[in-house]
Every structure is written in structure tokens, then in C-alpha cells.
mmCIF file of N, CA and C in Angstrom:
data_model
loop_
_atom_site.group_PDB
_atom_site.id
_atom_site.type_symbol
_atom_site.label_atom_id
_atom_site.label_comp_id
_atom_site.label_asym_id
_atom_site.label_seq_id
_atom_site.Cartn_x
_atom_site.Cartn_y
_atom_site.Cartn_z
ATOM 1 N N MET A 1018 -22.383 -94.257 -80.771
ATOM 2 C CA MET A 1018 -21.269 -94.832 -80.213
ATOM 3 C C MET A 1018 -20.220 -95.365 -81.549
ATOM 4 N N GLU A 1019 -19.075 -95.227 -81.264
ATOM 5 C CA GLU A 1019 -17.954 -95.432 -82.358
ATOM 6 C C GLU A 1019 -16.790 -96.028 -81.734
ATOM 7 N N TRP A 1020 -15.900 -96.493 -82.543
ATOM 8 C CA TRP A 1020 -14.605 -96.999 -82.250
ATOM 9 C C TRP A 1020 -13.650 -95.561 -82.267
ATOM 10 N N MET A 1021 -13.010 -95.456 -81.118
ATOM 11 C CA MET A 1021 -12.207 -94.239 -80.950
ATOM 12 C C MET A 1021 -10.843 -94.448 -80.227
ATOM 13 N N CYS A 1022 -10.053 -93.834 -80.331
ATOM 14 C CA CYS A 1022 -8.683 -93.780 -79.622
ATOM 15 C C CYS A 1022 -8.714 -92.822 -78.314
ATOM 16 N N PRO A 1023 -8.798 -93.456 -77.418
ATOM 17 C CA PRO A 1023 -8.644 -92.879 -76.130
ATOM 18 C C PRO A 1023 -7.668 -91.875 -76.046
ATOM 19 N N ALA A 1024 -6.543 -91.902 -76.681
ATOM 20 C CA ALA A 1024 -5.388 -90.826 -76.423
ATOM 21 C C ALA A 1024 -5.863 -89.697 -77.113
ATOM 22 N N CYS A 1025 -6.306 -90.258 -78.164
ATOM 23 C CA CYS A 1025 -6.524 -89.077 -79.480
ATOM 24 C C CYS A 1025 -7.808 -87.956 -78.937
ATOM 25 N N ASN A 1026 -8.635 -88.605 -78.198
ATOM 26 C CA ASN A 1026 -10.015 -87.848 -77.754
ATOM 27 C C ASN A 1026 -9.820 -87.507 -76.348
ATOM 28 N N GLY A 1027 -8.647 -87.347 -75.838
ATOM 29 C CA GLY A 1027 -8.338 -86.949 -74.406
ATOM 30 C C GLY A 1027 -8.972 -87.872 -73.149
ATOM 31 N N ILE A 1028 -9.670 -89.018 -73.327
ATOM 32 C CA ILE A 1028 -9.691 -89.921 -72.530
ATOM 33 C C ILE A 1028 -8.838 -90.429 -71.763
ATOM 34 N N ALA A 1029 -7.840 -90.756 -72.260
ATOM 35 C CA ALA A 1029 -6.513 -91.554 -71.205
ATOM 36 C C ALA A 1029 -5.362 -90.813 -71.980
ATOM 37 N N ARG A 1030 -4.279 -90.707 -70.858
ATOM 38 C CA ARG A 1030 -3.042 -89.886 -71.316
ATOM 39 C C ARG A 1030 -1.909 -90.666 -71.216
ATOM 40 N N ILE A 1031 -0.851 -90.973 -72.516
ATOM 41 C CA ILE A 1031 0.283 -91.656 -72.357
ATOM 42 C C ILE A 1031 0.974 -91.521 -71.717
ATOM 43 N N SER A 1032 1.598 -92.393 -70.722
ATOM 44 C CA SER A 1032 2.831 -92.168 -69.809
ATOM 45 C C SER A 1032 3.598 -93.182 -70.076
ATOM 46 N N VAL A 1033 4.646 -93.415 -70.849
ATOM 47 C CA VAL A 1033 5.899 -94.163 -71.167
ATOM 48 C C VAL A 1033 7.119 -93.682 -71.049
ATOM 49 N N PRO A 1034 7.774 -94.512 -70.125
ATOM 50 C CA PRO A 1034 9.343 -94.020 -70.081
ATOM 51 C C PRO A 1034 10.164 -94.480 -71.110
ATOM 52 N N CYS A 1035 10.976 -93.709 -71.372
ATOM 53 C CA CYS A 1035 11.948 -93.676 -72.606
ATOM 54 C C CYS A 1035 12.916 -95.056 -72.211
ATOM 55 N N ARG A 1036 13.234 -95.992 -73.442
ATOM 56 C CA ARG A 1036 13.762 -96.913 -73.229
ATOM 57 C C ARG A 1036 15.268 -96.853 -72.776
ATOM 58 N N ARG A 1037 15.764 -95.438 -73.518
ATOM 59 C CA ARG A 1037 17.315 -95.235 -73.240
ATOM 60 C C ARG A 1037 17.727 -94.682 -71.723
ATOM 61 N N CYS A 1038 16.634 -93.585 -71.346
ATOM 62 C CA CYS A 1038 17.013 -92.596 -70.442
ATOM 63 C C CYS A 1038 16.157 -92.788 -69.189
ATOM 64 N N SER A 1039 14.888 -93.124 -69.386
ATOM 65 C CA SER A 1039 13.619 -93.390 -68.541
ATOM 66 C C SER A 1039 12.758 -91.946 -68.246
ATOM 67 N N THR A 1040 13.047 -91.061 -69.312
ATOM 68 C CA THR A 1040 12.738 -90.009 -68.853
ATOM 69 C C THR A 1040 11.232 -90.128 -69.688
ATOM 70 N N LEU A 1041 10.077 -89.547 -69.035
ATOM 71 C CA LEU A 1041 8.580 -89.583 -69.716
ATOM 72 C C LEU A 1041 8.599 -89.012 -71.124
ATOM 73 N N MET A 1042 8.224 -89.872 -72.144
ATOM 74 C CA MET A 1042 8.462 -89.712 -73.496
ATOM 75 C C MET A 1042 6.862 -88.799 -73.879
ATOM 76 N N GLU A 1043 7.120 -87.915 -74.633
ATOM 77 C CA GLU A 1043 5.833 -87.043 -75.330
ATOM 78 C C GLU A 1043 5.069 -87.660 -76.565
ATOM 79 N N ASP A 1044 3.860 -87.629 -76.464
ATOM 80 C CA ASP A 1044 2.886 -88.208 -77.256
ATOM 81 C C ASP A 1044 3.196 -86.807 -78.648
ATOM 82 N N ARG A 1045 3.247 -87.633 -79.644
ATOM 83 C CA ARG A 1045 3.444 -86.511 -80.709
ATOM 84 C C ARG A 1045 2.193 -86.744 -81.762
ATOM 85 N N GLY A 1046 1.201 -87.657 -81.443
ATOM 86 C CA GLY A 1046 0.005 -87.857 -82.213
ATOM 87 C C GLY A 1046 0.036 -89.093 -82.900
ATOM 88 N N ARG A 1047 -0.898 -89.306 -83.816
ATOM 89 C CA ARG A 1047 -1.004 -90.557 -84.559
ATOM 90 C C ARG A 1047 0.191 -90.699 -85.566
ATOM 91 N N LEU A 1048 0.829 -91.528 -85.604
ATOM 92 C CA LEU A 1048 1.635 -92.154 -86.856
ATOM 93 C C LEU A 1048 1.372 -91.601 -88.193
ATOM 94 N N GLU A 1049 -0.158 -92.011 -88.509
ATOM 95 C CA GLU A 1049 -0.766 -91.444 -89.761
ATOM 96 C C GLU A 1049 -0.834 -90.132 -90.011
ATOM 97 N N ASP A 1050 -0.683 -89.369 -89.137
ATOM 98 C CA ASP A 1050 -0.716 -88.003 -89.395
ATOM 99 C C ASP A 1050 0.846 -87.404 -90.060
ATOM 100 N N PHE A 1051 1.963 -88.387 -89.735
ATOM 101 C CA PHE A 1051 3.199 -87.951 -90.187
ATOM 102 C C PHE A 1051 3.696 -88.672 -91.867
ATOM 103 N N ALA A 1052 2.836 -89.821 -91.735
ATOM 104 C CA ALA A 1052 2.813 -90.549 -93.189
ATOM 105 C C ALA A 1052 1.620 -90.783 -94.141
ATOM 106 N N GLN A 1053 0.830 -89.565 -94.326
ATOM 107 C CA GLN A 1053 -0.167 -89.872 -95.130
ATOM 108 C C GLN A 1053 0.100 -90.179 -96.542
ATOM 109 N N PRO A 1054 -0.700 -90.580 -97.270
ATOM 110 C CA PRO A 1054 -0.350 -91.194 -98.659
ATOM 111 C C PRO A 1054 0.303 -90.203 -99.536
ATOM 112 N N TYR A 1055 0.020 -88.893 -99.565
ATOM 113 C CA TYR A 1055 0.706 -88.173 -100.335
ATOM 114 C C TYR A 1055 1.871 -87.357 -99.667
ATOM 115 N N SER A 1056 2.274 -88.103 -98.592
ATOM 116 C CA SER A 1056 3.393 -87.455 -98.001
ATOM 117 C C SER A 1056 4.838 -87.595 -98.564
ATOM 118 N N PRO A 1057 5.355 -86.524 -98.503
ATOM 119 C CA PRO A 1057 6.780 -86.462 -99.524
ATOM 120 C C PRO A 1057 7.607 -87.765 -98.680
ATOM 121 N N TYR A 1058 7.746 -88.237 -97.519
ATOM 122 C CA TYR A 1058 8.382 -89.409 -97.154
ATOM 123 C C TYR A 1058 7.842 -90.443 -97.211
ATOM 124 N N ASP A 1059 8.566 -91.635 -97.328
ATOM 125 C CA ASP A 1059 8.286 -93.142 -97.637
ATOM 126 C C ASP A 1059 7.906 -93.818 -96.462
ATOM 127 N N ILE A 1060 6.859 -94.191 -96.320
ATOM 128 C CA ILE A 1060 6.234 -94.894 -94.994
ATOM 129 C C ILE A 1060 7.001 -95.924 -94.371
ATOM 130 N N ASP A 1061 7.993 -96.182 -95.240
ATOM 131 C CA ASP A 1061 9.179 -97.203 -94.911
ATOM 132 C C ASP A 1061 10.021 -96.691 -93.875
ATOM 133 N N ASP A 1062 10.335 -95.715 -94.242
ATOM 134 C CA ASP A 1062 11.260 -94.539 -93.255
ATOM 135 C C ASP A 1062 10.724 -94.391 -91.849
ATOM 136 N N GLU A 1063 9.056 -94.342 -92.050
ATOM 137 C CA GLU A 1063 8.675 -93.926 -90.288
ATOM 138 C C GLU A 1063 8.521 -95.242 -89.629
ATOM 139 N N LEU A 1064 8.710 -96.718 -89.969
ATOM 140 C CA LEU A 1064 8.519 -97.578 -89.351
ATOM 141 C C LEU A 1064 9.888 -98.173 -88.666
ATOM 142 N N ASP A 1065 9.393 -98.857 -87.456
ATOM 143 C CA ASP A 1065 10.375 -98.916 -86.357
ATOM 144 C C ASP A 1065 10.589 -100.451 -86.069
ATOM 145 N N GLY A 1066 11.906 -100.974 -86.306
ATOM 146 C CA GLY A 1066 12.392 -102.209 -86.001
ATOM 147 C C GLY A 1066 11.765 -102.987 -86.868
ATOM 148 N N ASP A 1067 11.001 -104.206 -86.331
ATOM 149 C CA ASP A 1067 10.811 -105.280 -87.023
ATOM 150 C C ASP A 1067 9.186 -105.062 -87.900
ATOM 151 N N MET A 1068 8.665 -103.746 -87.758
ATOM 152 C CA MET A 1068 7.345 -103.503 -88.039
ATOM 153 C C MET A 1068 7.349 -103.027 -89.824
ATOM 154 N N THR A 1069 6.572 -103.882 -90.262
ATOM 155 C CA THR A 1069 6.382 -103.992 -91.763
ATOM 156 C C THR A 1069 5.489 -103.040 -91.853
ATOM 157 N N ARG A 1070 5.509 -102.557 -93.222
ATOM 158 C CA ARG A 1070 4.227 -101.948 -94.130
ATOM 159 C C ARG A 1070 3.003 -102.237 -93.647
ATOM 160 N N GLU A 1071 2.558 -103.982 -93.957
ATOM 161 C CA GLU A 1071 1.758 -104.412 -93.422
ATOM 162 C C GLU A 1071 1.438 -104.689 -92.224
ATOM 163 N N ASP A 1072 2.327 -104.375 -91.207
ATOM 164 C CA ASP A 1072 1.775 -104.664 -90.047
ATOM 165 C C ASP A 1072 1.296 -103.464 -89.446
ATOM 166 N N LEU A 1073 1.681 -102.224 -90.235
ATOM 167 C CA LEU A 1073 1.313 -100.709 -89.992
ATOM 168 C C LEU A 1073 -0.022 -100.702 -90.306
ATOM 169 N N GLN A 1074 -0.631 -101.150 -91.467
ATOM 170 C CA GLN A 1074 -1.940 -100.990 -91.902
ATOM 171 C C GLN A 1074 -2.764 -102.159 -91.413
ATOM 172 N N GLN A 1075 -2.362 -103.270 -90.908
ATOM 173 C CA GLN A 1075 -3.267 -104.026 -90.083
ATOM 174 C C GLN A 1075 -3.277 -103.434 -88.725
ATOM 175 N N ALA A 1076 -2.608 -102.761 -88.112
ATOM 176 C CA ALA A 1076 -2.525 -102.304 -86.758
ATOM 177 C C ALA A 1076 -3.367 -101.020 -86.952
ATOM 178 N N SER A 1077 -3.142 -100.023 -87.922
ATOM 179 C CA SER A 1077 -4.078 -99.054 -87.820
ATOM 180 C C SER A 1077 -5.460 -99.257 -87.905
ATOM 181 N N SER A 1078 -6.010 -100.382 -88.603
ATOM 182 C CA SER A 1078 -7.192 -100.839 -88.504
ATOM 183 C C SER A 1078 -8.000 -100.928 -87.459
ATOM 184 N N HIS A 1079 -7.204 -101.680 -86.381
ATOM 185 C CA HIS A 1079 -7.823 -101.894 -85.039
ATOM 186 C C HIS A 1079 -7.072 -101.160 -83.913
ATOM 187 N N ASP A 1080 -5.725 -100.610 -83.914
ATOM 188 C CA ASP A 1080 -5.222 -99.609 -83.168
ATOM 189 C C ASP A 1080 -5.075 -98.588 -83.759
ATOM 190 N N CYS A 1081 -4.395 -97.392 -82.523
ATOM 191 C CA CYS A 1081 -4.067 -96.309 -83.227
ATOM 192 C C CYS A 1081 -2.730 -96.205 -82.845
ATOM 193 N N VAL A 1082 -1.954 -96.018 -83.844
ATOM 194 C CA VAL A 1082 -0.473 -96.324 -83.400
ATOM 195 C C VAL A 1082 -0.352 -94.467 -83.518
ATOM 196 N N HIS A 1083 0.612 -94.119 -82.294
ATOM 197 C CA HIS A 1083 1.148 -92.811 -81.780
ATOM 198 C C HIS A 1083 2.535 -93.080 -81.790
ATOM 199 N N LEU A 1084 3.402 -91.696 -82.313
ATOM 200 C CA LEU A 1084 4.731 -91.653 -82.162
ATOM 201 C C LEU A 1084 4.899 -90.943 -80.904
ATOM 202 N N LEU A 1085 5.950 -91.371 -80.142
ATOM 203 C CA LEU A 1085 6.298 -91.117 -78.979
ATOM 204 C C LEU A 1085 7.730 -90.671 -79.002
ATOM 205 N N VAL A 1086 7.948 -89.270 -78.605
ATOM 206 C CA VAL A 1086 9.419 -89.003 -78.429
ATOM 207 C C VAL A 1086 9.959 -88.381 -77.425
ATOM 208 N N CYS A 1087 11.270 -88.888 -76.752
ATOM 209 C CA CYS A 1087 11.886 -88.184 -75.636
ATOM 210 C C CYS A 1087 12.276 -86.909 -75.726
ATOM 211 N N PRO A 1088 11.730 -86.170 -74.813
ATOM 212 C CA PRO A 1088 12.522 -84.542 -74.861
ATOM 213 C C PRO A 1088 13.590 -84.772 -74.254
ATOM 214 N N GLN A 1089 14.301 -85.830 -73.852
ATOM 215 C CA GLN A 1089 15.656 -85.619 -72.771
ATOM 216 C C GLN A 1089 16.675 -86.074 -73.967
ATOM 217 N N CYS A 1090 16.667 -87.134 -74.598
ATOM 218 C CA CYS A 1090 17.429 -88.042 -75.401
ATOM 219 C C CYS A 1090 17.248 -87.787 -77.012
ATOM 220 N N GLY A 1091 15.958 -87.744 -77.182
ATOM 221 C CA GLY A 1091 15.547 -87.451 -78.571
ATOM 222 C C GLY A 1091 15.142 -89.075 -79.148
ATOM 223 N N SER A 1092 14.987 -89.785 -78.632
ATOM 224 C CA SER A 1092 14.642 -91.149 -79.185
ATOM 225 C C SER A 1092 13.007 -91.108 -79.364
ATOM 226 N N ASP A 1093 12.663 -92.180 -80.200
ATOM 227 C CA ASP A 1093 11.238 -92.206 -80.587
ATOM 228 C C ASP A 1093 10.889 -93.660 -80.658
ATOM 229 N N ARG A 1094 9.639 -93.758 -80.569
ATOM 230 C CA ARG A 1094 9.222 -95.135 -80.488
ATOM 231 C C ARG A 1094 7.603 -95.069 -80.793
ATOM 232 N N ARG A 1095 7.252 -96.360 -81.494
ATOM 233 C CA ARG A 1095 5.770 -96.340 -81.886
ATOM 234 C C ARG A 1095 4.964 -96.940 -80.690
ATOM 235 N N LEU A 1096 3.518 -96.506 -80.563
ATOM 236 C CA LEU A 1096 2.853 -97.230 -79.535
ATOM 237 C C LEU A 1096 1.421 -97.398 -79.949
ATOM 238 N N GLU A 1097 1.200 -98.582 -80.013
ATOM 239 C CA GLU A 1097 -0.285 -99.301 -80.588
ATOM 240 C C GLU A 1097 -1.161 -99.197 -79.488
ATOM 241 N N ILE A 1098 -2.291 -98.158 -79.386
ATOM 242 C CA ILE A 1098 -3.235 -97.789 -78.583
ATOM 243 C C ILE A 1098 -4.736 -98.481 -79.188
ATOM 244 N N PRO A 1099 -5.205 -99.568 -78.261
ATOM 245 C CA PRO A 1099 -6.338 -100.180 -78.779
ATOM 246 C C PRO A 1099 -7.447 -98.955 -78.760
ATOM 247 N N ARG A 1100 -8.191 -99.334 -79.751
ATOM 248 C CA ARG A 1100 -9.418 -98.017 -79.948
ATOM 249 C C ARG A 1100 -10.506 -98.919 -79.234
ATOM 250 N N GLN A 1101 -11.317 -97.879 -78.757
ATOM 251 C CA GLN A 1101 -12.584 -98.501 -77.685
ATOM 252 C C GLN A 1101 -13.829 -98.202 -78.136
ATOM 253 N N PHE A 1102 -14.910 -98.768 -77.921
ATOM 254 C CA PHE A 1102 -16.032 -98.421 -78.631
ATOM 255 C C PHE A 1102 -16.907 -97.243 -77.311
ATOM 256 N N ILE A 1103 -16.770 -95.914 -77.955
ATOM 257 C CA ILE A 1103 -17.328 -95.179 -77.057
ATOM 258 C C ILE A 1103 -18.110 -94.478 -77.689
#
């Protein structure tokens, strides 16, 4: 048994409405996959609102942060999903 993200492992499905238009957002996967250490993009560009680099690092050690994108209006947001011991 180990700590796993239920969304990454197909155990749970993310169903979150967009804050702008209420369309269900699409899960684009882990934020880590978009901001690896050798990525050409600065991680600060990937952060949302009041979330700092330290917040992301702390959250990623306990939660799996997913990037959600609205297929209707294009807005995006980050969602912290608690890892479960499976």
C-alpha cells in the first residue's frame, strides 16, 4: 500500500464547474507535469491567485495538484486532491 492520488489512478473522477460559466471543467492532469524543474516556463507563471511557490511545494508533498480547464470559456484553475493510502 502507498499514498496515491485517486484522480491520477482512475479511482475518482473530478467534477468541478467553472467559476465563470458553470460548464464542467476538464482535468488536464497534475500541475507537476506542466512545471517540471527543467521546464522552459517559470513555475511562478503556473501559480494561481495567492498561491506561492512554497504553497505549491507544500501542497504537492501532501496533495496532488491538478490543472482544470474549462472547454467553454478557457479559464483554468488548480485543484488540490488529497492523496489516499491505497
